[in-house]
Coordinates of C-alpha atoms in Angstrom, one line a residue:
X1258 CA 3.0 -16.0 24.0
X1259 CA 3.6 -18.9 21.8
X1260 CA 3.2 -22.8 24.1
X1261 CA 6.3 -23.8 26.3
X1262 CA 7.3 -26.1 23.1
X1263 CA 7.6 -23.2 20.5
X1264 CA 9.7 -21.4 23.0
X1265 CA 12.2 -24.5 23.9
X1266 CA 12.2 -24.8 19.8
X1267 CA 13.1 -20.8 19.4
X1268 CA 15.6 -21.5 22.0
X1269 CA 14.5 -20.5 25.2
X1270 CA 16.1 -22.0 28.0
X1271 CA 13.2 -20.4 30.5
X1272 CA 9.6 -19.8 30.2
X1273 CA 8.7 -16.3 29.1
X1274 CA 5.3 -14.7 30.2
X1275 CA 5.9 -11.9 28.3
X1276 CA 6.7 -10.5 24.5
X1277 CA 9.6 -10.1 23.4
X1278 CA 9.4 -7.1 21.8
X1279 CA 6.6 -4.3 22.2
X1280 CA 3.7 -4.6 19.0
X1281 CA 4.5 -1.5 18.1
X1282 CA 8.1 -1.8 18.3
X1283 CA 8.2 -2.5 14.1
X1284 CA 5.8 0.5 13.1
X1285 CA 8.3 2.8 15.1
X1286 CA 11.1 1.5 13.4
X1287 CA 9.6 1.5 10.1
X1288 CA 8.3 5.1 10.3
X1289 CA 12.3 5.8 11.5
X1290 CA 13.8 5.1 9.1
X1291 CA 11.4 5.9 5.9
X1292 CA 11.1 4.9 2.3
X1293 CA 14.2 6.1 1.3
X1294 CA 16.2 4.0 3.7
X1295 CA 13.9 0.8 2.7
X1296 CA 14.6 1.4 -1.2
X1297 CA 18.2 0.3 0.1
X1298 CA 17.1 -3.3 0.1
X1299 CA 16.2 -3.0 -3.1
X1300 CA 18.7 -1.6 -4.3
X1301 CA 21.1 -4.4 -2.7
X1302 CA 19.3 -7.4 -3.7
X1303 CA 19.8 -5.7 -7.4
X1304 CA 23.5 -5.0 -6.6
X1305 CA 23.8 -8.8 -5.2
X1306 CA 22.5 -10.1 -8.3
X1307 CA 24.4 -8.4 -10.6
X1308 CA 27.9 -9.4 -8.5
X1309 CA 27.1 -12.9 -8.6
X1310 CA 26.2 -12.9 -12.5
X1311 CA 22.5 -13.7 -11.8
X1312 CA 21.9 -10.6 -13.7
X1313 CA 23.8 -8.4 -16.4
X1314 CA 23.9 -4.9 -17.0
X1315 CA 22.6 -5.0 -20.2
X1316 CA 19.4 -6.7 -18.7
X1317 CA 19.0 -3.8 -16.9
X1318 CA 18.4 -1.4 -19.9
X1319 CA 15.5 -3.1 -20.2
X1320 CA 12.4 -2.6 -18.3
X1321 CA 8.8 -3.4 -18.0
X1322 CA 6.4 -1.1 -16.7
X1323 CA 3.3 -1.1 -15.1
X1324 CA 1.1 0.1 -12.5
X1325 CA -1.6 -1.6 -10.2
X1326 CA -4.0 -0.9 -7.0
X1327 CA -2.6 -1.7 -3.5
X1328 CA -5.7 -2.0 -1.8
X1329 CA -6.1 -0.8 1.9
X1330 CA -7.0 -2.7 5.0
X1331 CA -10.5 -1.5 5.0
X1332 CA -14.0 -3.0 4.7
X1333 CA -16.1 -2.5 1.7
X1334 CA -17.4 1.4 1.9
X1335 CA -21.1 1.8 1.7
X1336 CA -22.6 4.7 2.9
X1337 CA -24.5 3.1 5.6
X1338 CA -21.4 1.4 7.1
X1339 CA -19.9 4.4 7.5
X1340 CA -22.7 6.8 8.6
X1341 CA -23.0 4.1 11.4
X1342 CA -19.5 3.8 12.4
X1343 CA -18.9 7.8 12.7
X1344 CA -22.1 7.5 15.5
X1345 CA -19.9 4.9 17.3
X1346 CA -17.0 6.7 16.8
X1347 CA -18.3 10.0 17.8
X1348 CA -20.2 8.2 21.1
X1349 CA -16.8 6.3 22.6
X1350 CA -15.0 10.0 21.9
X1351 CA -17.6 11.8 23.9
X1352 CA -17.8 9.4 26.9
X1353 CA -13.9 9.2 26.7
X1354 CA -13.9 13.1 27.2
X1355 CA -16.6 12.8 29.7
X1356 CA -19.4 14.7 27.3
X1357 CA -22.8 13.9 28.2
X1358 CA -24.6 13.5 25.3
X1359 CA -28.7 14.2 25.0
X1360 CA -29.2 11.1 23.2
X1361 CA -26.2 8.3 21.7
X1362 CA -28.2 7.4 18.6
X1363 CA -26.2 3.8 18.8
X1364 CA -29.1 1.8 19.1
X1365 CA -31.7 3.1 16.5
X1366 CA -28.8 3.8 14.1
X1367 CA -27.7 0.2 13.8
X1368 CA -31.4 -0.2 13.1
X1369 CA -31.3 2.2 10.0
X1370 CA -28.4 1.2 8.6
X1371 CA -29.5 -2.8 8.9
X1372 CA -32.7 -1.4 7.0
X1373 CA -30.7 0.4 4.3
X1374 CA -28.8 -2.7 3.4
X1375 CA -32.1 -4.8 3.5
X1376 CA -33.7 -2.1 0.8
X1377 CA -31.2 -1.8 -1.2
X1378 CA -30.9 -5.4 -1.3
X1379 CA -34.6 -5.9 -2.2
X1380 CA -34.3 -2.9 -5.0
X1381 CA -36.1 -0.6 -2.6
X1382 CA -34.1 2.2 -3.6
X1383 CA -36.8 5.3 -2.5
X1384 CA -36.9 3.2 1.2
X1385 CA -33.2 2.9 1.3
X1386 CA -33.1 6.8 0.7
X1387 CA -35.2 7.5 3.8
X1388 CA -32.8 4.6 6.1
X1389 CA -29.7 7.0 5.0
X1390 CA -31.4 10.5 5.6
X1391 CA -32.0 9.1 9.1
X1392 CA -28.3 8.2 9.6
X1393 CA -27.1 11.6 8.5
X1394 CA -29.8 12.9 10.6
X1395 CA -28.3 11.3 14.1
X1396 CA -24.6 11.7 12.7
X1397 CA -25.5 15.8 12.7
X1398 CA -27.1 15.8 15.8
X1399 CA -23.7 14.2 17.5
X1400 CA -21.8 16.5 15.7
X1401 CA -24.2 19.4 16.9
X1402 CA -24.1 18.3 20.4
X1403 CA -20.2 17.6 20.8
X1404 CA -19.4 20.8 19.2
X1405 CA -22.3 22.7 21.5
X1406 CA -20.1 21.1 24.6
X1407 CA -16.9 20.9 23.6
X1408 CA -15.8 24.6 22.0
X1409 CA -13.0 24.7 19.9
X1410 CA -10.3 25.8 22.6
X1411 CA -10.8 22.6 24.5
X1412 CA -11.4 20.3 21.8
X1413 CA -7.7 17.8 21.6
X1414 CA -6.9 17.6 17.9
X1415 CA -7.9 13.8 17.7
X1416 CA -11.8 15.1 18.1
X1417 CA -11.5 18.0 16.3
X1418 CA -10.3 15.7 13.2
X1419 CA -12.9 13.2 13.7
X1420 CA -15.6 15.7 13.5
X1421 CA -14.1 17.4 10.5
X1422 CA -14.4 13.9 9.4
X1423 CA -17.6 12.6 10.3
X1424 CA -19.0 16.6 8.4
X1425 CA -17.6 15.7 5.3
X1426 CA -19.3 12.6 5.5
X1427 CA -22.5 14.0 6.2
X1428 CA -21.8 16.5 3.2
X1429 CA -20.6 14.1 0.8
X1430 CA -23.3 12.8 -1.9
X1431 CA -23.1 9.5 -4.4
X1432 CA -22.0 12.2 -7.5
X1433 CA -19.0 13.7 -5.5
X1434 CA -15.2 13.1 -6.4
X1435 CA -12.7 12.4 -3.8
X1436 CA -15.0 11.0 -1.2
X1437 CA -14.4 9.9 2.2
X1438 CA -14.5 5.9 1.9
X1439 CA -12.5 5.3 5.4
X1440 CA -12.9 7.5 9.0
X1441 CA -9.5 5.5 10.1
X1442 CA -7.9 6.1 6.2
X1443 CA -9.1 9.3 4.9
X1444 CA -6.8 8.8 1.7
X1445 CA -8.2 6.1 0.2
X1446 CA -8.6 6.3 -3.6
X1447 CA -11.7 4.4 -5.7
X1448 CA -9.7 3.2 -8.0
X1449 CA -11.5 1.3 -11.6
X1450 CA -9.2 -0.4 -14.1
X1451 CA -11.0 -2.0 -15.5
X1452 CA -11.3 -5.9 -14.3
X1453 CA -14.8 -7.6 -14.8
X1454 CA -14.3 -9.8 -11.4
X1455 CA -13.5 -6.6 -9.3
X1456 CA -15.1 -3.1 -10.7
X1457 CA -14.0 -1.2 -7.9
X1458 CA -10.3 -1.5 -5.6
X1459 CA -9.9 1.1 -2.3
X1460 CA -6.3 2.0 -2.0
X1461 CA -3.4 3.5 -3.8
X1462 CA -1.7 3.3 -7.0
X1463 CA 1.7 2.0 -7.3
X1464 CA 4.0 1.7 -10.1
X1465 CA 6.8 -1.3 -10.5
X1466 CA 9.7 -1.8 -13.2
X1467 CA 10.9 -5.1 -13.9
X1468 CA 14.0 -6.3 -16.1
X1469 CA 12.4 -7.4 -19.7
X1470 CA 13.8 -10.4 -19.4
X1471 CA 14.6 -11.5 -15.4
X1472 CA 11.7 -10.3 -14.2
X1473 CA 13.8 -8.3 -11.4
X1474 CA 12.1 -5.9 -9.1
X1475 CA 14.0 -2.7 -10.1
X1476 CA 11.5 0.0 -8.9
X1477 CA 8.6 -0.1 -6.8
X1478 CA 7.1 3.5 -5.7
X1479 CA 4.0 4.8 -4.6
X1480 CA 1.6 7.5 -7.2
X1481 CA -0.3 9.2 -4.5
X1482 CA -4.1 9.7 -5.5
X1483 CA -5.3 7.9 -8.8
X1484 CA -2.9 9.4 -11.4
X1485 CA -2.9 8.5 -15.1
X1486 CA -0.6 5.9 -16.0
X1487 CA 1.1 8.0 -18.5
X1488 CA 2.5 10.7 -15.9
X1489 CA 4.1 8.1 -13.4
X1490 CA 6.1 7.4 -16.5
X1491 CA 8.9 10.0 -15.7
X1492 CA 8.9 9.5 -12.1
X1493 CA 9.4 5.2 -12.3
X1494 CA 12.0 5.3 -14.5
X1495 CA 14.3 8.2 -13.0
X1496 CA 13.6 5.7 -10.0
X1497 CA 14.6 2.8 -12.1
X1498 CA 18.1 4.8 -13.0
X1499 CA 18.5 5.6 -9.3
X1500 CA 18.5 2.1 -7.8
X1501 CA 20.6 0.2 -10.8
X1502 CA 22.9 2.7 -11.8
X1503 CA 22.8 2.1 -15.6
X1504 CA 21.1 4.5 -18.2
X1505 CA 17.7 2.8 -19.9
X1506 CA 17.6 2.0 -23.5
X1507 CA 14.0 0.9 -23.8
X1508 CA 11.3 0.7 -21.7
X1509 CA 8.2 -1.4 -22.8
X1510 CA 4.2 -0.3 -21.5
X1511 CA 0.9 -1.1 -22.1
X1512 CA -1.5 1.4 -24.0
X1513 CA -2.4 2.6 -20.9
X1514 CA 0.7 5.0 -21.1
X1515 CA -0.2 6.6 -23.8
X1516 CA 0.5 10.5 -23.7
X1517 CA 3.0 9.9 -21.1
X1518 CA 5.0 12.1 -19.4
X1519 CA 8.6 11.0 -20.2
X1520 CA 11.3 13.1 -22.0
X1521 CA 14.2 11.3 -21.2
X1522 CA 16.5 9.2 -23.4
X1523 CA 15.3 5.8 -23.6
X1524 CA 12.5 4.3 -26.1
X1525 CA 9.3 3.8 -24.8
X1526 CA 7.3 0.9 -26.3
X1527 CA 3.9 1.2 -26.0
X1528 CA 2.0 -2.4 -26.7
X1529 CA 0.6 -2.5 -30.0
X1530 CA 2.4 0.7 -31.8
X1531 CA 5.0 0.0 -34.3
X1532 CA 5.7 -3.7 -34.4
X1533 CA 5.6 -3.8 -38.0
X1534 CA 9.0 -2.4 -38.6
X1535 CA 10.5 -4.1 -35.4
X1536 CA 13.3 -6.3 -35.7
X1537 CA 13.1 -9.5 -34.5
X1538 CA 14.9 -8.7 -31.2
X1539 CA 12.1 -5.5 -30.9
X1540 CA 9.6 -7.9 -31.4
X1541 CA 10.7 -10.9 -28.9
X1542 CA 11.2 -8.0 -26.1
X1543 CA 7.8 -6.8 -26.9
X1544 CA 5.9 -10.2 -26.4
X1545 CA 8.2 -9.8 -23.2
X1546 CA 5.9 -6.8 -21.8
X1547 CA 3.0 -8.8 -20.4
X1548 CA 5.6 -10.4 -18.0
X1549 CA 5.3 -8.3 -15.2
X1550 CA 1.4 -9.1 -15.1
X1551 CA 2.2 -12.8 -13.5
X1552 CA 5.1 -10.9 -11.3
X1553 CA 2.6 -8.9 -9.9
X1554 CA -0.1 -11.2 -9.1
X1555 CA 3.0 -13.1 -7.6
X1556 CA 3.7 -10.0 -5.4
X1557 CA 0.3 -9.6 -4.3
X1558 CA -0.5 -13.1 -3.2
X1559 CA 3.4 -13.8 -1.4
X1560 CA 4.6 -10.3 -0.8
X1561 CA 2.1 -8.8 1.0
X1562 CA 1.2 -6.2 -2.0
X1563 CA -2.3 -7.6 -2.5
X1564 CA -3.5 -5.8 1.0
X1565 CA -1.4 -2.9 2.4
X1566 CA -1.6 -3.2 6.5
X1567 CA 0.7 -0.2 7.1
X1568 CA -1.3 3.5 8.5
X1569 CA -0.9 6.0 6.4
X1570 CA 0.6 7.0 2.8
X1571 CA 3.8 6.4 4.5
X1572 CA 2.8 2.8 5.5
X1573 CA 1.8 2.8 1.4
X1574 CA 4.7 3.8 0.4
X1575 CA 7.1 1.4 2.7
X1576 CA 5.2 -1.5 2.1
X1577 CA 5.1 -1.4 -1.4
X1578 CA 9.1 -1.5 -1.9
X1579 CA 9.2 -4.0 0.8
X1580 CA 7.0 -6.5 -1.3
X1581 CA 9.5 -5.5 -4.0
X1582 CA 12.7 -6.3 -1.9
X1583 CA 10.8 -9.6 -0.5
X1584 CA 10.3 -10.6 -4.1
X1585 CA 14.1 -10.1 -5.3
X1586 CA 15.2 -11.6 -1.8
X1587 CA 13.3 -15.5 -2.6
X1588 CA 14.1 -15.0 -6.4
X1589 CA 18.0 -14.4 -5.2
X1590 CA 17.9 -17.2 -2.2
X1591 CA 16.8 -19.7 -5.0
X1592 CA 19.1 -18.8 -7.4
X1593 CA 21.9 -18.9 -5.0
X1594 CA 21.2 -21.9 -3.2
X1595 CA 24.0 -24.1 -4.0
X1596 CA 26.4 -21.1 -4.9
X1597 CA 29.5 -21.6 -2.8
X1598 CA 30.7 -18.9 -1.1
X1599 CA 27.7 -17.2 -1.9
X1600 CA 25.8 -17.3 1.3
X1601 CA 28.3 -15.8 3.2
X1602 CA 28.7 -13.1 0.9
X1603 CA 25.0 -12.6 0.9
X1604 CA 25.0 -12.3 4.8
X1605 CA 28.1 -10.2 4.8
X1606 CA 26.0 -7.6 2.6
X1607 CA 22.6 -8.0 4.3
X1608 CA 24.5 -7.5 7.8
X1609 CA 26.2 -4.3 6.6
X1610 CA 22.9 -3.2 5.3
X1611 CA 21.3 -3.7 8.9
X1612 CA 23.6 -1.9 10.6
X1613 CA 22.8 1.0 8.1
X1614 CA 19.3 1.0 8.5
X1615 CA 19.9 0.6 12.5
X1616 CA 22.3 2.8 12.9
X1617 CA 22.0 5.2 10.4
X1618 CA 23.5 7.9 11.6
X1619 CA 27.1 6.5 11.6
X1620 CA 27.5 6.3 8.2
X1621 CA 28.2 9.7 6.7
X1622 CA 26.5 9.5 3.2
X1623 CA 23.3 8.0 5.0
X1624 CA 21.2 10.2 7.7
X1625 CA 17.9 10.8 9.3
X1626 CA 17.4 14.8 9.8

């Protein structure tokens, strides 16, 4: 709890010893009400925007797409990290399930994996080899040992996931595809595109529409995996359609969408293609396409998209329109400011939307199964 002060200045008017509300009160309530119900933020601040003439319909024919990594909450994955962690892991499960163990390997498997990061520091590749045949030596033996004591009929399903885990590990080699970089995250993607300051990203792939010219968050959505850019075409514009309402004109990518998947109406401009016989309109909306580059390093470093917090591909997916809504919700509160009226509109909105995502099952077009 925050100091008496804080409290007084929240408004308090007695001392309180204890939290408000549980920590996990806001994960429950997120996982409650889903993705679908949190795209209704986004969805107002878009409907907000256009009411109070902050942004037209024909803007909204217009959209710039993109995609970019939302990194996960994890450290760094080397293979000695995580050959050490799955020992600790796999020794706090067994003494939580009171396994007695023949030996815990804790102690002389820090030692090898400090030893592998000191060799492959020093180039001493062939010595860093041995450190990491030693870790997957111990992390089988565990394995070994818990399965030897614990059958599968008593094993819970939290230690029978762990050691499916920490085998895969073991199994896995530097050549493989779709490795195991996280014991807490299994679905963690290494994802390249391409940036000399950062070669690799761990996380997930998202995609996000903006209006051409606004730079309004009109889709945000998750692309499970490491797709190619070109098939989360169809997908982020049908979501695009959903959330405004209005049928797309044009759409305007970078060449990383080339071959994409989209059959739908609307012109896709892909960066560098036909700019010769563009008019001069086609041309200024073009130069508009590298706009949502800033938005999203804007995203990233105020909206929380730069480091996803949330468990899961669930906690992926939510936080990623969230960011979006969080963006449209400052641009909106700056643009409205000194409206008159406005506020209170903006409040009457917001509150009916709370009560929707609170109570969801009083509405009749909106409900959790």
């Amino acid at each position: 709890m925050e100091n008496p002060y804080w409290q007084y200045f929240c408004g308090y008017t007695h001392l309180q010893h204890e939290c408000p509300i549980h920590p996990t009160t806001m994960t429950k309530w997120r996982n409650r009400v889903g993705e679908a119900k949190l795209n209704e933020l986004l969805k107002q601040t878009i409907e907000v925007a256009v009411k109070h003439h902050r942004l037209s319909e024909r803007e909204l024919t217009h959209v710039n797409v993109d995609t970019t990594v939302q990194e996960k909450n994890i450290t760094h994955p080397t293979d000695s990290k995580l050959l050490y962690r799955s020992i600790v892991k796999l020794v706090r499960a067994a003494k939580g399930r009171d396994i007695v163990l023949r030996q815990s390997y804790v102690r002389v498997g820090k030692r090898a994996a400090v030893k592998a990061g000191r060799y492959a520091h020093a180039k001493q590749f062939k010595r860093m080899r041995r450190s990491l045949r030693q870790l997957r030596t111990y992390v089988g033996r565990l394995v070994r040992d818990i399965e030897r004591k614990a059958p599968p009929s008593s094993r819970d399903e939290e230690l029978s996931m762990l050691l499916g885990r920490c085998q895969r590990l073991i199994d896995q080699r530097p050549s493989d595809s779709n490795k195991l970089y996280s014991l807490h995250e299994p679905e963690v993607c290494c994802i390249s595109k391409g940036k000399a300051h950062r070669r690799y990203e761990f996380g997930q792939k998202v995609a996000l529409a903006t209006t051409n010219r606004g730079n309004w968050f009109v889709a945000a959505m998750l692309c499970e995996g490491n797709p190619y850019d070109g098939h989360t075409l169809n997908a982020t514009l049908c979501r695009v359609e959903s959330n405004t309402g209005v049928a797309l004109t044009d759409a305007y990518v970078d060449k990383g969408y080339r071959g994409h998947d989209y059959e739908g109406e609307a012109a896709v401009h892909i960066a560098g293609r036909g700019s010769k016989r563009a008019t001069r309109v086609q041309r200024k909306r073009r130069k508009r396409r590298s706009a949502i580059e800033p938005k999203i390093g804007h995203a990233k470093s105020e909206s929380r998209l730069g480091r996803c917090y949330l468990k899961g591909l669930a906690g992926d997916a939510i936080n990623v329109v969230l960011a979006a809504a969080g963006a449209n919700f400052r641009k909106l509160l700056r643009l409205l400011r000194c409206a008159r009226g406005v506020e209170q509109t903006f409040q009457l909105n917001f509150a009916w939307l709370w009560h929707l995502l609170r109570w969801p099952n009083h509405h009749p077009r909106f409900k959790i199964a």
